Amino acid sequence: MPFIPNIQAFCCHYTSQQTLAEGPEGLLADGFPKNVTIHRLVCTGKLEVSTLLKAFEDGADGVYVAGCPVDQCHNLMGSQRAAKRVGAIKKALAELGVEPERIEMYHLERGFHPEFVKVAQEMHERITTLGPSPFQGGTK
Amino acid sequence: MIIAERKPFNEIMEMVRDAKRILVLGCRGCVTICSAGGEREVEILASLIRLGKQKAGQEVTTIEATLVRQCDKEYIDSIDQWDGQYDAIVSMACGVGVNFIANLRPMAKVYPGVNTSSFGGSAEQGVWSEQCAGCGNCILHLTGGLCPVARCAKSLFNGPCGGSVDGRCEIHKDVPCIWQSIHDKMVRTDNADGLAAIAPIRDWSTAGHGGPRKTIRPDLTV
């Protein structure tokens, strides 16, 4: 049975707004991988490091964050803060002996934009190549 | 405040290698302010420990808690509520907290989750700098409030070493020469004459060179 990665995407209200307006079926028609689960946030600056780590604990093979362009965040520095936290997780994954590429930060244009689908496809391909998460999930 | 920084994760994992139930214990004091060992950092470290154990195929349970302080017996006593529920404690307080737990709970295996580095302040968001060495014999009244013990790379007492360039330390180019700063401050506040006094040979026994220090206030003891 082919490996289908569990990918969790944390997207801000603005980068995902119009794309999500199409609804799940519209997204799939655009080529958005159905194994990517979207979590919408008011702002990616709201993301905590522990939330991203929890996604891995809960079984994600890959995680990414989609926020506003670096210098055009609706909340000024939200996406910059998110990028720092993604950077912290990359470092933590490396310390754990896990590929840092399993998490990524993307800065996307707001509103409808084909990049929203493109980065999901990119993560799908990347994590499919990396294979299942080395974390076995489930204990607390 | 006391400045600390989380230890490298692999170092912590080695400490708790044999533990299956781990109490990750933060402190709401200084280490919360410097984002090293407060509630948020406890949550992150506990998650990393679980992930590390999962990767190694080992079972683990974590308890996450943060005490008001770990440098008072009254607060340390509250860890008794988890008696029998943990094999090891990872304290994210400064070294004082780790010592207090070790002192007061002789049977507990307690490990440090952070490296305690200095007494300092937040220079800007995410940056902390040392301001005090805790030497036990403060001379800030003679130096315009700026400490040559903590902030001069050579802890000099009678002016700059002569190696500073453009007001920067010759050891650390990103640090101002504190003696330059002291001179400027004393001149600015009409205290330049004070700089002419020769500092006597220092008795360093108050700085820990005479062994562990203890402060006793008879008016407060009961």
GROMACS .gro file of N, CA and C in nm, chain B residues 107-188:
model
  246
  247MET      N    1   1.539   1.180   4.817
  247MET     CA    2   1.520   1.058   4.738
  247MET      C    3   1.487   1.087   4.591
  248ALA      N    4   1.460   1.212   4.560
  248ALA     CA    5   1.418   1.244   4.422
  248ALA      C    6   1.539   1.254   4.329
  249LYS      N    7   1.522   1.201   4.208
  249LYS     CA    8   1.624   1.222   4.105
  249LYS      C    9   1.587   1.350   4.032
  250VAL      N   10   1.668   1.453   4.051
  250VAL     CA   11   1.636   1.581   3.988
  250VAL      C   12   1.750   1.623   3.894
  251TYR      N   13   1.711   1.667   3.775
  251TYR     CA   14   1.810   1.703   3.673
  251TYR      C   15   1.783   1.846   3.624
  252PRO      N   16   1.891   1.915   3.584
  252PRO     CA   17   1.873   2.053   3.536
  252PRO      C   18   1.829   2.055   3.389
  253GLY      N   19   1.725   2.134   3.361
  253GLY     CA   20   1.680   2.149   3.222
  253GLY      C   21   1.739   2.272   3.155
  254VAL      N   22   1.803   2.358   3.236
  254VAL     CA   23   1.861   2.480   3.179
  254VAL      C   24   2.004   2.499   3.229
  255ASN      N   25   2.078   2.579   3.157
  255ASN     CA   26   2.208   2.626   3.204
  255ASN      C   27   2.187   2.766   3.261
  256THR      N   28   2.227   2.785   3.386
  256THR     CA   29   2.212   2.916   3.449
  256THR      C   30   2.336   2.998   3.418
  257SER      N   31   2.316   3.117   3.361
  257SER     CA   32   2.434   3.186   3.310
  257SER      C   33   2.474   3.311   3.387
  258SER      N   34   2.380   3.397   3.421
  258SER     CA   35   2.424   3.525   3.478
  258SER      C   36   2.309   3.599   3.546
  259PHE      N   37   2.344   3.712   3.610
  259PHE     CA   38   2.242   3.807   3.657
  259PHE      C   39   2.238   3.918   3.553
  260GLY      N   40   2.125   3.938   3.495
  260GLY     CA   41   2.122   4.039   3.390
  260GLY      C   42   1.985   4.096   3.367
  261GLY      N   43   1.971   4.161   3.254
  261GLY     CA   44   1.845   4.222   3.217
  261GLY      C   45   1.822   4.207   3.069
  262SER      N   46   1.699   4.240   3.028
  262SER     CA   47   1.663   4.228   2.888
  262SER      C   48   1.703   4.355   2.815
  263ALA      N   49   1.806   4.344   2.732
  263ALA     CA   50   1.855   4.461   2.658
  263ALA      C   51   1.756   4.497   2.548
  264GLU      N   52   1.699   4.397   2.486
  264GLU     CA   53   1.595   4.413   2.384
  264GLU      C   54   1.524   4.280   2.373
  265GLN      N   55   1.418   4.274   2.294
  265GLN     CA   56   1.342   4.151   2.280
  265GLN      C   57   1.434   4.034   2.240
  266GLY      N   58   1.441   3.934   2.327
  266GLY     CA   59   1.520   3.815   2.294
  266GLY      C   60   1.669   3.827   2.323
  267VAL      N   61   1.709   3.937   2.384
  267VAL     CA   62   1.852   3.956   2.415
  267VAL      C   63   1.866   3.993   2.562
  268TRP      N   64   1.953   3.921   2.633
  268TRP     CA   65   1.977   3.949   2.774
  268TRP      C   66   2.126   3.971   2.796
  269SER      N   67   2.160   4.066   2.880
  269SER     CA   68   2.303   4.091   2.902
  269SER      C   69   2.333   4.095   3.051
  270GLU      N   70   2.452   4.048   3.085
  270GLU     CA   71   2.494   4.041   3.225
  270GLU      C   72   2.518   4.182   3.279
  271GLN      N   73   2.467   4.208   3.400
  271GLN     CA   74   2.482   4.341   3.459
  271GLN      C   75   2.544   4.334   3.599
  272CYS      N   76   2.536   4.219   3.664
  272CYS     CA   77   2.581   4.207   3.803
  272CYS      C   78   2.649   4.072   3.821
  273ALA      N   79   2.758   4.072   3.898
  273ALA     CA   80   2.829   3.946   3.920
  273ALA      C   81   2.795   3.883   4.055
  274GLY      N   82   2.714   3.952   4.134
  274GLY     CA   83   2.679   3.899   4.266
  274GLY      C   84   2.802   3.881   4.353
  275CYS      N   85   2.893   3.978   4.348
  275CYS     CA   86   3.023   3.960   4.416
  275CYS      C   87   3.016   3.987   4.566
  276GLY      N   88   2.903   4.041   4.612
  276GLY     CA   89   2.885   4.054   4.757
  276GLY      C   90   2.945   4.177   4.820
  277ASN      N   91   3.001   4.267   4.740
  277ASN     CA   92   3.058   4.390   4.796
  277ASN      C   93   3.044   4.500   4.692
  278CYS      N   94   2.926   4.555   4.685
  278CYS     CA   95   2.889   4.644   4.574
  278CYS      C   96   2.966   4.776   4.577
  279ILE      N   97   3.020   4.816   4.463
  279ILE     CA   98   3.094   4.943   4.454
  279ILE      C   99   3.031   5.037   4.351
  280LEU      N  100   2.905   5.011   4.320
  280LEU     CA  101   2.839   5.089   4.214
  280LEU      C  102   2.831   5.238   4.248
  281HIS      N  103   2.835   5.272   4.379
  281HIS     CA  104   2.831   5.413   4.418
  281HIS      C  105   2.958   5.487   4.377
  282LEU      N  106   3.063   5.411   4.348
  282LEU     CA  107   3.191   5.472   4.307
  282LEU      C  108   3.208   5.475   4.155
  283THR      N  109   3.120   5.408   4.084
  283THR     CA  110   3.141   5.391   3.939
  283THR      C  111   3.020   5.437   3.857
  284GLY      N  112   2.948   5.529   3.911
  284GLY     CA  113   2.835   5.584   3.834
  284GLY      C  114   2.724   5.484   3.810
  285GLY      N  115   2.717   5.380   3.893
  285GLY     CA  116   2.610   5.280   3.879
  285GLY      C  117   2.640   5.174   3.776
  286LEU      N  118   2.761   5.176   3.720
  286LEU     CA  119   2.797   5.078   3.615
  286LEU      C  120   2.903   4.984   3.671
  287CYS      N  121   2.883   4.854   3.657
  287CYS     CA  122   2.965   4.757   3.729
  287CYS      C  123   3.087   4.707   3.651
  288PRO      N  124   3.207   4.740   3.700
  288PRO     CA  125   3.327   4.690   3.632
  288PRO      C  126   3.355   4.543   3.664
  289VAL      N  127   3.296   4.491   3.771
  289VAL     CA  128   3.319   4.349   3.804
  289VAL      C  129   3.250   4.261   3.700
  290ALA      N  130   3.124   4.294   3.672
  290ALA     CA  131   3.047   4.211   3.578
  290ALA      C  132   3.069   4.251   3.433
  291ARG      N  133   3.094   4.380   3.408
  291ARG     CA  134   3.085   4.428   3.271
  291ARG      C  135   3.219   4.463   3.207
  292CYS      N  136   3.328   4.452   3.285
  292CYS     CA  137   3.461   4.465   3.227
  292CYS      C  138   3.513   4.323   3.210
  293ALA      N  139   3.563   4.292   3.090
  293ALA     CA  140   3.609   4.156   3.063
  293ALA      C  141   3.719   4.113   3.159
  294LYS      N  142   3.790   4.213   3.215
  294LYS     CA  143   3.901   4.181   3.306
  294LYS      C  144   3.867   4.217   3.451
  295SER      N  145   3.743   4.262   3.476
  295SER     CA  146   3.700   4.303   3.611
  295SER      C  147   3.798   4.400   3.675
  296LEU      N  148   3.841   4.498   3.599
  296LEU     CA  149   3.939   4.594   3.652
  296LEU      C  150   3.872   4.695   3.744
  297PHE      N  151   3.952   4.744   3.841
  297PHE     CA  152   3.896   4.838   3.939
  297PHE      C  153   3.951   4.980   3.926
  298ASN      N  154   4.056   4.997   3.851
  298ASN     CA  155   4.119   5.129   3.846
  298ASN      C  156   4.130   5.183   3.703
  299GLY      N  157   4.022   5.175   3.634
  299GLY     CA  158   4.021   5.232   3.499
  299GLY      C  159   4.043   5.128   3.391
  300PRO      N  160   4.036   5.174   3.266
  300PRO     CA  161   4.042   5.080   3.152
  300PRO      C  162   4.180   5.018   3.135
  301CYS      N  163   4.183   4.908   3.066
  301CYS     CA  164   4.309   4.835   3.047
  301CYS      C  165   4.398   4.901   2.943
  302GLY      N  166   4.340   4.985   2.861
  302GLY     CA  167   4.418   5.047   2.755
  302GLY      C  168   4.400   4.980   2.621
  303GLY      N  169   4.325   4.875   2.619
  303GLY     CA  170   4.307   4.801   2.494
  303GLY      C  171   4.179   4.835   2.420
  304SER      N  172   4.095   4.917   2.482
  304SER     CA  173   3.968   4.946   2.416
  304SER      C  174   3.989   5.039   2.297
  305VAL      N  175   3.904   5.022   2.196
  305VAL     CA  176   3.915   5.103   2.075
  305VAL      C  177   3.777   5.162   2.045
  306ASP      N  178   3.774   5.292   2.029
  306ASP     CA  179   3.648   5.362   2.000
  306ASP      C  180   3.540   5.327   2.102
  307GLY      N  181   3.581   5.313   2.225
  307GLY     CA  182   3.482   5.285   2.329
  307GLY      C  183   3.434   5.142   2.333
  308ARG      N  184   3.496   5.052   2.257
  308ARG     CA  185   3.455   4.912   2.257
  308ARG      C  186   3.561   4.826   2.326
  309CYS      N  187   3.517   4.720   2.389
  309CYS     CA  188   3.606   4.628   2.460
  309CYS      C  189   3.697   4.555   2.362
  310GLU      N  190   3.824   4.536   2.402
  310GLU     CA  191   3.916   4.466   2.310
  310GLU      C  192   3.889   4.315   2.307
  311ILE      N  193   3.822   4.264   2.410
  311ILE     CA  194   3.793   4.120   2.414
  311ILE      C  195   3.667   4.089   2.334
  312HIS      N  196   3.564   4.172   2.357
  312HIS     CA  197   3.435   4.153   2.288
  312HIS      C  198   3.400   4.283   2.216
  313LYS      N  199   3.418   4.284   2.086
  313LYS     CA  200   3.400   4.408   2.009
  313LYS      C  201   3.256   4.460   2.012
  314ASP      N  202   3.162   4.371   2.042
  314ASP     CA  203   3.022   4.415   2.042
  314ASP      C  204   2.980   4.471   2.178
  315VAL      N  205   3.075   4.478   2.272
  315VAL     CA  206   3.042   4.524   2.407
  315VAL      C  207   3.113   4.658   2.432
  316PRO      N  208   3.040   4.754   2.488
  316PRO     CA  209   3.109   4.879   2.520
  316PRO      C  210   3.213   4.859   2.629
  317CYS      N  211   3.323   4.932   2.621
  317CYS     CA  212   3.420   4.931   2.731
  317CYS      C  213   3.351   4.997   2.850
  318ILE      N  214   3.329   4.922   2.956
  318ILE     CA  215   3.250   4.977   3.066
  318ILE      C  216   3.325   5.089   3.137
  319TRP      N  217   3.458   5.084   3.132
  319TRP     CA  218   3.532   5.194   3.194
  319TRP      C  219   3.520   5.323   3.114
  320GLN      N  220   3.506   5.311   2.984
  320GLN     CA  221   3.476   5.430   2.903
  320GLN      C  222   3.340   5.485   2.945
  321SER      N  223   3.244   5.395   2.960
  321SER     CA  224   3.108   5.435   3.000
  321SER      C  225   3.108   5.496   3.139
  322ILE      N  226   3.187   5.438   3.230
  322ILE     CA  227   3.196   5.492   3.367
  322ILE      C  228   3.255   5.633   3.364
  323HIS      N  229   3.363   5.648   3.287
  323HIS     CA  230   3.426   5.780   3.275
  323HIS      C  231   3.327   5.882   3.221
  324ASP      N  232   3.259   5.846   3.114
  324ASP     CA  233   3.164   5.939   3.052
  324ASP      C  234   3.053   5.976   3.150
  325LYS      N  235   3.005   5.877   3.223
  325LYS     CA  236   2.896   5.901   3.317
  325LYS      C  237   2.942   5.992   3.431
  326MET      N  238   3.063   5.966   3.483
  326MET     CA  239   3.113   6.045   3.596
  326MET      C  240   3.137   6.190   3.553
  327VAL      N  241   3.187   6.209   3.433
  327VAL     CA  242   3.208   6.346   3.383
  327VAL      C  243   3.073   6.414   3.364
  328ARG      N  244   2.980   6.342   3.305
  328ARG     CA  245   2.848   6.397   3.275
  328ARG      C  246   2.776   6.441   3.403
   0.00000   0.00000   0.00000
